[in-house]
Amino acid sequence: MEGQRFYMTMHNMQQKQIIIYREEAHERGPRDAPEWEVWIHVSAVNTTLGYRNIANQSFWQRASKKSQAKEMVARQVLLALGLNPYEIQ
């Protein structure tokens, strides 16, 4: 996954009002070994552009780093929308 920009792609799609979502991040576990849980709550999708309607769905991932969890959950959302993650630069 290194070099992928799933989260930035999803963020840019929100800026263009293709997808509307809300993000939550929670740190769990002990201080010396925290785990991050990141949630993406999708509230709307512009389906006229050919994306799947995943409105009113939530996605989440856990990882030892917040940035890693964000990338993982963004990839999950993009896949649900119908995007091919390997075409994302």
PDB file of N, CA and C in Angstrom:
ATOM      1  N   MET A   1       0.829  -1.200   0.000  1.00  0.00           N
ATOM      2  CA  MET A   1       0.000   0.000   0.000  1.00  0.00           C
ATOM      3  C   MET A   1       0.860   1.246   0.000  1.00  0.00           C
ATOM      4  N   GLU A   2       2.135   1.116   0.242  1.00  0.00           N
ATOM      5  CA  GLU A   2       3.003   2.275   0.306  1.00  0.00           C
ATOM      6  C   GLU A   2       2.948   3.043  -1.011  1.00  0.00           C
ATOM      7  N   GLY A   3       2.871   4.362  -0.913  1.00  0.00           N
ATOM      8  CA  GLY A   3       2.791   5.195  -2.096  1.00  0.00           C
ATOM      9  C   GLY A   3       1.368   5.457  -2.554  1.00  0.00           C
ATOM     10  N   GLN A   4       0.405   4.703  -2.049  1.00  0.00           N
ATOM     11  CA  GLN A   4      -0.989   4.909  -2.430  1.00  0.00           C
ATOM     12  C   GLN A   4      -1.532   6.131  -1.700  1.00  0.00           C
ATOM     13  N   ARG A   5      -2.518   6.743  -2.286  1.00  0.00           N
ATOM     14  CA  ARG A   5      -3.122   7.935  -1.717  1.00  0.00           C
ATOM     15  C   ARG A   5      -4.642   7.787  -1.667  1.00  0.00           C
ATOM     16  N   PHE A   6      -5.074   6.734  -1.038  1.00  0.00           N
ATOM     17  CA  PHE A   6      -6.501   6.466  -0.968  1.00  0.00           C
ATOM     18  C   PHE A   6      -7.237   7.566  -0.198  1.00  0.00           C
ATOM     19  N   TYR A   7      -6.695   7.946   0.953  1.00  0.00           N
ATOM     20  CA  TYR A   7      -7.367   8.955   1.769  1.00  0.00           C
ATOM     21  C   TYR A   7      -7.427  10.293   1.043  1.00  0.00           C
ATOM     22  N   MET A   8      -6.340  10.683   0.397  1.00  0.00           N
ATOM     23  CA  MET A   8      -6.313  11.972  -0.318  1.00  0.00           C
ATOM     24  C   MET A   8      -7.304  11.939  -1.488  1.00  0.00           C
ATOM     25  N   THR A   9      -7.409  10.825  -2.157  1.00  0.00           N
ATOM     26  CA  THR A   9      -8.377  10.698  -3.251  1.00  0.00           C
ATOM     27  C   THR A   9      -9.793  10.883  -2.726  1.00  0.00           C
ATOM     28  N   MET A  10     -10.096  10.229  -1.617  1.00  0.00           N
ATOM     29  CA  MET A  10     -11.422  10.351  -1.034  1.00  0.00           C
ATOM     30  C   MET A  10     -11.693  11.789  -0.568  1.00  0.00           C
ATOM     31  N   HIS A  11     -10.698  12.411   0.033  1.00  0.00           N
ATOM     32  CA  HIS A  11     -10.819  13.805   0.468  1.00  0.00           C
ATOM     33  C   HIS A  11     -11.101  14.720  -0.733  1.00  0.00           C
ATOM     34  N   ASN A  12     -10.370  14.522  -1.829  1.00  0.00           N
ATOM     35  CA  ASN A  12     -10.586  15.326  -3.031  1.00  0.00           C
ATOM     36  C   ASN A  12     -11.977  15.110  -3.603  1.00  0.00           C
ATOM     37  N   MET A  13     -12.477  13.885  -3.511  1.00  0.00           N
ATOM     38  CA  MET A  13     -13.831  13.606  -3.985  1.00  0.00           C
ATOM     39  C   MET A  13     -14.864  14.350  -3.140  1.00  0.00           C
ATOM     40  N   GLN A  14     -14.587  14.502  -1.843  1.00  0.00           N
ATOM     41  CA  GLN A  14     -15.502  15.270  -0.999  1.00  0.00           C
ATOM     42  C   GLN A  14     -15.449  16.753  -1.360  1.00  0.00           C
ATOM     43  N   GLN A  15     -14.265  17.252  -1.664  1.00  0.00           N
ATOM     44  CA  GLN A  15     -14.137  18.653  -2.063  1.00  0.00           C
ATOM     45  C   GLN A  15     -14.946  18.945  -3.334  1.00  0.00           C
ATOM     46  N   LYS A  16     -15.036  17.949  -4.218  1.00  0.00           N
ATOM     47  CA  LYS A  16     -15.798  18.084  -5.466  1.00  0.00           C
ATOM     48  C   LYS A  16     -17.259  17.689  -5.291  1.00  0.00           C
ATOM     49  N   GLN A  17     -17.664  17.392  -4.071  1.00  0.00           N
ATOM     50  CA  GLN A  17     -19.024  16.989  -3.705  1.00  0.00           C
ATOM     51  C   GLN A  17     -19.480  15.730  -4.429  1.00  0.00           C
ATOM     52  N   ILE A  18     -18.537  14.823  -4.683  1.00  0.00           N
ATOM     53  CA  ILE A  18     -18.865  13.518  -5.238  1.00  0.00           C
ATOM     54  C   ILE A  18     -19.330  12.601  -4.118  1.00  0.00           C
ATOM     55  N   ILE A  19     -18.712  12.762  -2.963  1.00  0.00           N
ATOM     56  CA  ILE A  19     -19.063  11.980  -1.785  1.00  0.00           C
ATOM     57  C   ILE A  19     -19.061  12.922  -0.584  1.00  0.00           C
ATOM     58  N   ILE A  20     -19.989  12.718   0.316  1.00  0.00           N
ATOM     59  CA  ILE A  20     -20.038  13.493   1.557  1.00  0.00           C
ATOM     60  C   ILE A  20     -19.874  12.494   2.697  1.00  0.00           C
ATOM     61  N   TYR A  21     -18.896  12.750   3.558  1.00  0.00           N
ATOM     62  CA  TYR A  21     -18.647  11.828   4.664  1.00  0.00           C
ATOM     63  C   TYR A  21     -18.165  12.574   5.897  1.00  0.00           C
ATOM     64  N   ARG A  22     -18.223  11.867   7.017  1.00  0.00           N
ATOM     65  CA  ARG A  22     -17.736  12.365   8.302  1.00  0.00           C
ATOM     66  C   ARG A  22     -16.753  11.331   8.817  1.00  0.00           C
ATOM     67  N   GLU A  23     -15.708  11.814   9.444  1.00  0.00           N
ATOM     68  CA  GLU A  23     -14.648  10.926   9.928  1.00  0.00           C
ATOM     69  C   GLU A  23     -14.547  10.978  11.448  1.00  0.00           C
ATOM     70  N   GLU A  24     -14.296   9.832  12.055  1.00  0.00           N
ATOM     71  CA  GLU A  24     -14.026   9.727  13.493  1.00  0.00           C
ATOM     72  C   GLU A  24     -12.753   8.927  13.679  1.00  0.00           C
ATOM     73  N   ALA A  25     -11.945   9.334  14.649  1.00  0.00           N
ATOM     74  CA  ALA A  25     -10.731   8.580  14.977  1.00  0.00           C
ATOM     75  C   ALA A  25     -10.647   8.436  16.491  1.00  0.00           C
ATOM     76  N   HIS A  26     -10.337   7.234  16.945  1.00  0.00           N
ATOM     77  CA  HIS A  26     -10.235   6.945  18.371  1.00  0.00           C
ATOM     78  C   HIS A  26      -8.949   6.188  18.638  1.00  0.00           C
ATOM     79  N   GLU A  27      -8.230   6.618  19.653  1.00  0.00           N
ATOM     80  CA  GLU A  27      -7.033   5.901  20.079  1.00  0.00           C
ATOM     81  C   GLU A  27      -7.425   4.932  21.184  1.00  0.00           C
ATOM     82  N   ARG A  28      -6.970   3.699  21.067  1.00  0.00           N
ATOM     83  CA  ARG A  28      -7.314   2.666  22.036  1.00  0.00           C
ATOM     84  C   ARG A  28      -6.043   1.978  22.502  1.00  0.00           C
ATOM     85  N   GLY A  29      -6.150   1.320  23.626  1.00  0.00           N
ATOM     86  CA  GLY A  29      -5.030   0.526  24.119  1.00  0.00           C
ATOM     87  C   GLY A  29      -4.087   1.317  24.999  1.00  0.00           C
ATOM     88  N   PRO A  30      -3.028   0.666  25.449  1.00  0.00           N
ATOM     89  CA  PRO A  30      -2.061   1.323  26.337  1.00  0.00           C
ATOM     90  C   PRO A  30      -1.213   2.359  25.592  1.00  0.00           C
ATOM     91  N   ARG A  31      -0.667   3.307  26.336  1.00  0.00           N
ATOM     92  CA  ARG A  31       0.137   4.380  25.724  1.00  0.00           C
ATOM     93  C   ARG A  31       1.358   3.872  24.976  1.00  0.00           C
ATOM     94  N   ASP A  32       1.949   2.812  25.472  1.00  0.00           N
ATOM     95  CA  ASP A  32       3.162   2.318  24.833  1.00  0.00           C
ATOM     96  C   ASP A  32       2.876   1.466  23.596  1.00  0.00           C
ATOM     97  N   ALA A  33       1.614   1.111  23.370  1.00  0.00           N
ATOM     98  CA  ALA A  33       1.243   0.336  22.191  1.00  0.00           C
ATOM     99  C   ALA A  33      -0.182   0.701  21.763  1.00  0.00           C
ATOM    100  N   PRO A  34      -0.387   1.962  21.369  1.00  0.00           N
ATOM    101  CA  PRO A  34      -1.752   2.377  21.009  1.00  0.00           C
ATOM    102  C   PRO A  34      -2.207   1.754  19.691  1.00  0.00           C
ATOM    103  N   GLU A  35      -3.494   1.699  19.561  1.00  0.00           N
ATOM    104  CA  GLU A  35      -4.107   1.238  18.314  1.00  0.00           C
ATOM    105  C   GLU A  35      -5.138   2.290  17.919  1.00  0.00           C
ATOM    106  N   TRP A  36      -5.154   2.643  16.657  1.00  0.00           N
ATOM    107  CA  TRP A  36      -6.091   3.646  16.168  1.00  0.00           C
ATOM    108  C   TRP A  36      -7.242   2.974  15.445  1.00  0.00           C
ATOM    109  N   GLU A  37      -8.430   3.464  15.709  1.00  0.00           N
ATOM    110  CA  GLU A  37      -9.634   3.013  15.026  1.00  0.00           C
ATOM    111  C   GLU A  37     -10.201   4.234  14.300  1.00  0.00           C
ATOM    112  N   VAL A  38     -10.325   4.126  12.992  1.00  0.00           N
ATOM    113  CA  VAL A  38     -10.835   5.243  12.187  1.00  0.00           C
ATOM    114  C   VAL A  38     -12.123   4.802  11.501  1.00  0.00           C
ATOM    115  N   TRP A  39     -13.150   5.635  11.650  1.00  0.00           N
ATOM    116  CA  TRP A  39     -14.457   5.399  11.053  1.00  0.00           C
ATOM    117  C   TRP A  39     -14.718   6.448   9.980  1.00  0.00           C
ATOM    118  N   ILE A  40     -15.321   6.037   8.876  1.00  0.00           N
ATOM    119  CA  ILE A  40     -15.821   6.950   7.847  1.00  0.00           C
ATOM    120  C   ILE A  40     -17.316   6.674   7.717  1.00  0.00           C
ATOM    121  N   HIS A  41     -18.114   7.707   7.952  1.00  0.00           N
ATOM    122  CA  HIS A  41     -19.569   7.616   7.846  1.00  0.00           C
ATOM    123  C   HIS A  41     -19.985   8.358   6.571  1.00  0.00           C
ATOM    124  N   VAL A  42     -20.440   7.649   5.563  1.00  0.00           N
ATOM    125  CA  VAL A  42     -20.830   8.235   4.280  1.00  0.00           C
ATOM    126  C   VAL A  42     -22.293   8.659   4.365  1.00  0.00           C
ATOM    127  N   SER A  43     -22.554   9.932   4.069  1.00  0.00           N
ATOM    128  CA  SER A  43     -23.936  10.409   4.136  1.00  0.00           C
ATOM    129  C   SER A  43     -24.550  10.627   2.761  1.00  0.00           C
ATOM    130  N   ALA A  44     -23.731  10.826   1.719  1.00  0.00           N
ATOM    131  CA  ALA A  44     -24.279  11.032   0.375  1.00  0.00           C
ATOM    132  C   ALA A  44     -23.225  10.707  -0.683  1.00  0.00           C
ATOM    133  N   VAL A  45     -23.726  10.264  -1.844  1.00  0.00           N
ATOM    134  CA  VAL A  45     -22.870   9.967  -2.997  1.00  0.00           C
ATOM    135  C   VAL A  45     -23.554  10.493  -4.245  1.00  0.00           C
ATOM    136  N   ASN A  46     -22.785  11.148  -5.113  1.00  0.00           N
ATOM    137  CA  ASN A  46     -23.307  11.612  -6.392  1.00  0.00           C
ATOM    138  C   ASN A  46     -23.280  10.424  -7.357  1.00  0.00           C
ATOM    139  N   THR A  47     -24.388   9.712  -7.436  1.00  0.00           N
ATOM    140  CA  THR A  47     -24.448   8.504  -8.256  1.00  0.00           C
ATOM    141  C   THR A  47     -24.584   8.814  -9.743  1.00  0.00           C
ATOM    142  N   THR A  48     -24.862  10.062 -10.103  1.00  0.00           N
ATOM    143  CA  THR A  48     -24.982  10.405 -11.528  1.00  0.00           C
ATOM    144  C   THR A  48     -23.638  10.272 -12.240  1.00  0.00           C
ATOM    145  N   LEU A  49     -22.546  10.188 -11.491  1.00  0.00           N
ATOM    146  CA  LEU A  49     -21.215  10.032 -12.078  1.00  0.00           C
ATOM    147  C   LEU A  49     -20.802   8.563 -12.186  1.00  0.00           C
ATOM    148  N   GLY A  50     -21.720   7.658 -11.874  1.00  0.00           N
ATOM    149  CA  GLY A  50     -21.453   6.238 -12.039  1.00  0.00           C
ATOM    150  C   GLY A  50     -20.949   5.525 -10.796  1.00  0.00           C
ATOM    151  N   TYR A  51     -20.939   6.191  -9.662  1.00  0.00           N
ATOM    152  CA  TYR A  51     -20.496   5.549  -8.420  1.00  0.00           C
ATOM    153  C   TYR A  51     -21.639   4.797  -7.769  1.00  0.00           C
ATOM    154  N   ARG A  52     -21.301   3.741  -7.045  1.00  0.00           N
ATOM    155  CA  ARG A  52     -22.318   2.990  -6.294  1.00  0.00           C
ATOM    156  C   ARG A  52     -22.833   3.848  -5.145  1.00  0.00           C
ATOM    157  N   ASN A  53     -24.091   3.689  -4.832  1.00  0.00           N
ATOM    158  CA  ASN A  53     -24.683   4.456  -3.739  1.00  0.00           C
ATOM    159  C   ASN A  53     -24.407   3.747  -2.412  1.00  0.00           C
ATOM    160  N   ILE A  54     -23.442   4.263  -1.688  1.00  0.00           N
ATOM    161  CA  ILE A  54     -23.114   3.700  -0.370  1.00  0.00           C
ATOM    162  C   ILE A  54     -23.497   4.675   0.744  1.00  0.00           C
ATOM    163  N   ALA A  55     -24.442   5.570   0.429  1.00  0.00           N
ATOM    164  CA  ALA A  55     -24.911   6.542   1.420  1.00  0.00           C
ATOM    165  C   ALA A  55     -25.480   5.810   2.630  1.00  0.00           C
ATOM    166  N   ASN A  56     -25.327   6.420   3.777  1.00  0.00           N
ATOM    167  CA  ASN A  56     -25.814   5.888   5.054  1.00  0.00           C
ATOM    168  C   ASN A  56     -25.113   4.601   5.472  1.00  0.00           C
ATOM    169  N   GLN A  57     -23.875   4.439   5.027  1.00  0.00           N
ATOM    170  CA  GLN A  57     -23.070   3.301   5.444  1.00  0.00           C
ATOM    171  C   GLN A  57     -21.821   3.803   6.166  1.00  0.00           C
ATOM    172  N   SER A  58     -21.309   2.984   7.046  1.00  0.00           N
ATOM    173  CA  SER A  58     -20.097   3.309   7.797  1.00  0.00           C
ATOM    174  C   SER A  58     -19.039   2.245   7.548  1.00  0.00           C
ATOM    175  N   PHE A  59     -17.794   2.679   7.549  1.00  0.00           N
ATOM    176  CA  PHE A  59     -16.654   1.802   7.315  1.00  0.00           C
ATOM    177  C   PHE A  59     -15.611   2.095   8.391  1.00  0.00           C
ATOM    178  N   TRP A  60     -14.852   1.091   8.802  1.00  0.00           N
ATOM    179  CA  TRP A  60     -13.834   1.318   9.823  1.00  0.00           C
ATOM    180  C   TRP A  60     -12.676   0.355   9.642  1.00  0.00           C
ATOM    181  N   GLN A  61     -11.526   0.797  10.174  1.00  0.00           N
ATOM    182  CA  GLN A  61     -10.318  -0.022  10.182  1.00  0.00           C
ATOM    183  C   GLN A  61      -9.508   0.333  11.422  1.00  0.00           C
ATOM    184  N   ARG A  62      -8.669  -0.613  11.844  1.00  0.00           N
ATOM    185  CA  ARG A  62      -7.756  -0.391  12.975  1.00  0.00           C
ATOM    186  C   ARG A  62      -6.328  -0.616  12.511  1.00  0.00           C
ATOM    187  N   ALA A  63      -5.411   0.169  13.093  1.00  0.00           N
ATOM    188  CA  ALA A  63      -3.984   0.009  12.801  1.00  0.00           C
ATOM    189  C   ALA A  63      -3.190   0.647  13.933  1.00  0.00           C
ATOM    190  N   SER A  64      -1.908   0.365  13.976  1.00  0.00           N
ATOM    191  CA  SER A  64      -1.060   0.920  15.033  1.00  0.00           C
ATOM    192  C   SER A  64      -0.775   2.409  14.814  1.00  0.00           C
ATOM    193  N   LYS A  65      -0.925   2.884  13.571  1.00  0.00           N
ATOM    194  CA  LYS A  65      -0.742   4.309  13.266  1.00  0.00           C
ATOM    195  C   LYS A  65      -2.048   4.862  12.701  1.00  0.00           C
ATOM    196  N   LYS A  66      -2.355   6.089  13.100  1.00  0.00           N
ATOM    197  CA  LYS A  66      -3.585   6.730  12.635  1.00  0.00           C
ATOM    198  C   LYS A  66      -3.585   6.877  11.119  1.00  0.00           C
ATOM    199  N   SER A  67      -2.464   7.290  10.544  1.00  0.00           N
ATOM    200  CA  SER A  67      -2.392   7.486   9.097  1.00  0.00           C
ATOM    201  C   SER A  67      -2.612   6.177   8.345  1.00  0.00           C
ATOM    202  N   GLN A  68      -2.120   5.102   8.889  1.00  0.00           N
ATOM    203  CA  GLN A  68      -2.299   3.793   8.262  1.00  0.00           C
ATOM    204  C   GLN A  68      -3.771   3.375   8.309  1.00  0.00           C
ATOM    205  N   ALA A  69      -4.419   3.595   9.431  1.00  0.00           N
ATOM    206  CA  ALA A  69      -5.845   3.271   9.554  1.00  0.00           C
ATOM    207  C   ALA A  69      -6.676   4.113   8.593  1.00  0.00           C
ATOM    208  N   LYS A  70      -6.322   5.396   8.431  1.00  0.00           N
ATOM    209  CA  LYS A  70      -7.041   6.275   7.506  1.00  0.00           C
ATOM    210  C   LYS A  70      -6.905   5.789   6.071  1.00  0.00           C
ATOM    211  N   GLU A  71      -5.721   5.388   5.676  1.00  0.00           N
ATOM    212  CA  GLU A  71      -5.507   4.873   4.322  1.00  0.00           C
ATOM    213  C   GLU A  71      -6.299   3.592   4.092  1.00  0.00           C
ATOM    214  N   MET A  72      -6.291   2.717   5.080  1.00  0.00           N
ATOM    215  CA  MET A  72      -6.980   1.434   4.949  1.00  0.00           C
ATOM    216  C   MET A  72      -8.493   1.613   4.824  1.00  0.00           C
ATOM    217  N   VAL A  73      -9.071   2.489   5.647  1.00  0.00           N
ATOM    218  CA  VAL A  73     -10.522   2.687   5.587  1.00  0.00           C
ATOM    219  C   VAL A  73     -10.893   3.447   4.321  1.00  0.00           C
ATOM    220  N   ALA A  74     -10.057   4.361   3.867  1.00  0.00           N
ATOM    221  CA  ALA A  74     -10.330   5.078   2.620  1.00  0.00           C
ATOM    222  C   ALA A  74     -10.331   4.110   1.442  1.00  0.00           C
ATOM    223  N   ARG A  75      -9.404   3.166   1.443  1.00  0.00           N
ATOM    224  CA  ARG A  75      -9.368   2.145   0.389  1.00  0.00           C
ATOM    225  C   ARG A  75     -10.668   1.344   0.401  1.00  0.00           C
ATOM    226  N   GLN A  76     -11.141   1.014   1.585  1.00  0.00           N
ATOM    227  CA  GLN A  76     -12.387   0.264   1.728  1.00  0.00           C
ATOM    228  C   GLN A  76     -13.566   1.049   1.143  1.00  0.00           C
ATOM    229  N   VAL A  77     -13.626   2.346   1.412  1.00  0.00           N
ATOM    230  CA  VAL A  77     -14.701   3.201   0.893  1.00  0.00           C
ATOM    231  C   VAL A  77     -14.619   3.290  -0.627  1.00  0.00           C
ATOM    232  N   LEU A  78     -13.413   3.508  -1.157  1.00  0.00           N
ATOM    233  CA  LEU A  78     -13.251   3.627  -2.608  1.00  0.00           C
ATOM    234  C   LEU A  78     -13.648   2.339  -3.324  1.00  0.00           C
ATOM    235  N   LEU A  79     -13.301   1.206  -2.742  1.00  0.00           N
ATOM    236  CA  LEU A  79     -13.719  -0.077  -3.314  1.00  0.00           C
ATOM    237  C   LEU A  79     -15.243  -0.188  -3.313  1.00  0.00           C
ATOM    238  N   ALA A  80     -15.872   0.227  -2.221  1.00  0.00           N
ATOM    239  CA  ALA A  80     -17.334   0.167  -2.123  1.00  0.00           C
ATOM    240  C   ALA A  80     -17.997   1.084  -3.154  1.00  0.00           C
ATOM    241  N   LEU A  81     -17.338   2.195  -3.480  1.00  0.00           N
ATOM    242  CA  LEU A  81     -17.853   3.114  -4.496  1.00  0.00           C
ATOM    243  C   LEU A  81     -17.729   2.539  -5.904  1.00  0.00           C
ATOM    244  N   GLY A  82     -16.859   1.537  -6.050  1.00  0.00           N
ATOM    245  CA  GLY A  82     -16.659   0.930  -7.359  1.00  0.00           C
ATOM    246  C   GLY A  82     -15.392   1.352  -8.060  1.00  0.00           C
ATOM    247  N   LEU A  83     -14.509   2.067  -7.357  1.00  0.00           N
ATOM    248  CA  LEU A  83     -13.243   2.479  -7.957  1.00  0.00           C
ATOM    249  C   LEU A  83     -12.240   1.328  -7.927  1.00  0.00           C
ATOM    250  N   ASN A  84     -11.370   1.307  -8.904  1.00  0.00           N
ATOM    251  CA  ASN A  84     -10.261   0.359  -8.926  1.00  0.00           C
ATOM    252  C   ASN A  84      -9.110   1.016  -8.178  1.00  0.00           C
ATOM    253  N   PRO A  85      -8.730   0.507  -7.007  1.00  0.00           N
ATOM    254  CA  PRO A  85      -7.702   1.175  -6.200  1.00  0.00           C
ATOM    255  C   PRO A  85      -6.330   1.211  -6.866  1.00  0.00           C
ATOM    256  N   TYR A  86      -6.082   0.350  -7.828  1.00  0.00           N
ATOM    257  CA  TYR A  86      -4.779   0.334  -8.482  1.00  0.00           C
ATOM    258  C   TYR A  86      -4.632   1.430  -9.527  1.00  0.00           C
ATOM    259  N   GLU A  87      -5.737   2.117  -9.855  1.00  0.00           N
ATOM    260  CA  GLU A  87      -5.677   3.241 -10.777  1.00  0.00           C
ATOM    261  C   GLU A  87      -5.443   4.561 -10.050  1.00  0.00           C
ATOM    262  N   ILE A  88      -5.437   4.523  -8.719  1.00  0.00           N
ATOM    263  CA  ILE A  88      -5.247   5.734  -7.923  1.00  0.00           C
ATOM    264  C   ILE A  88      -3.768   6.016  -7.801  1.00  0.00           C
ATOM    265  N   GLN A  89      -3.368   7.194  -8.160  1.00  0.00           N
ATOM    266  CA  GLN A  89      -1.946   7.580  -8.117  1.00  0.00           C
ATOM    267  C   GLN A  89      -1.643   8.328  -6.843  1.00  0.00           C
TER     268      GLN A  89
END
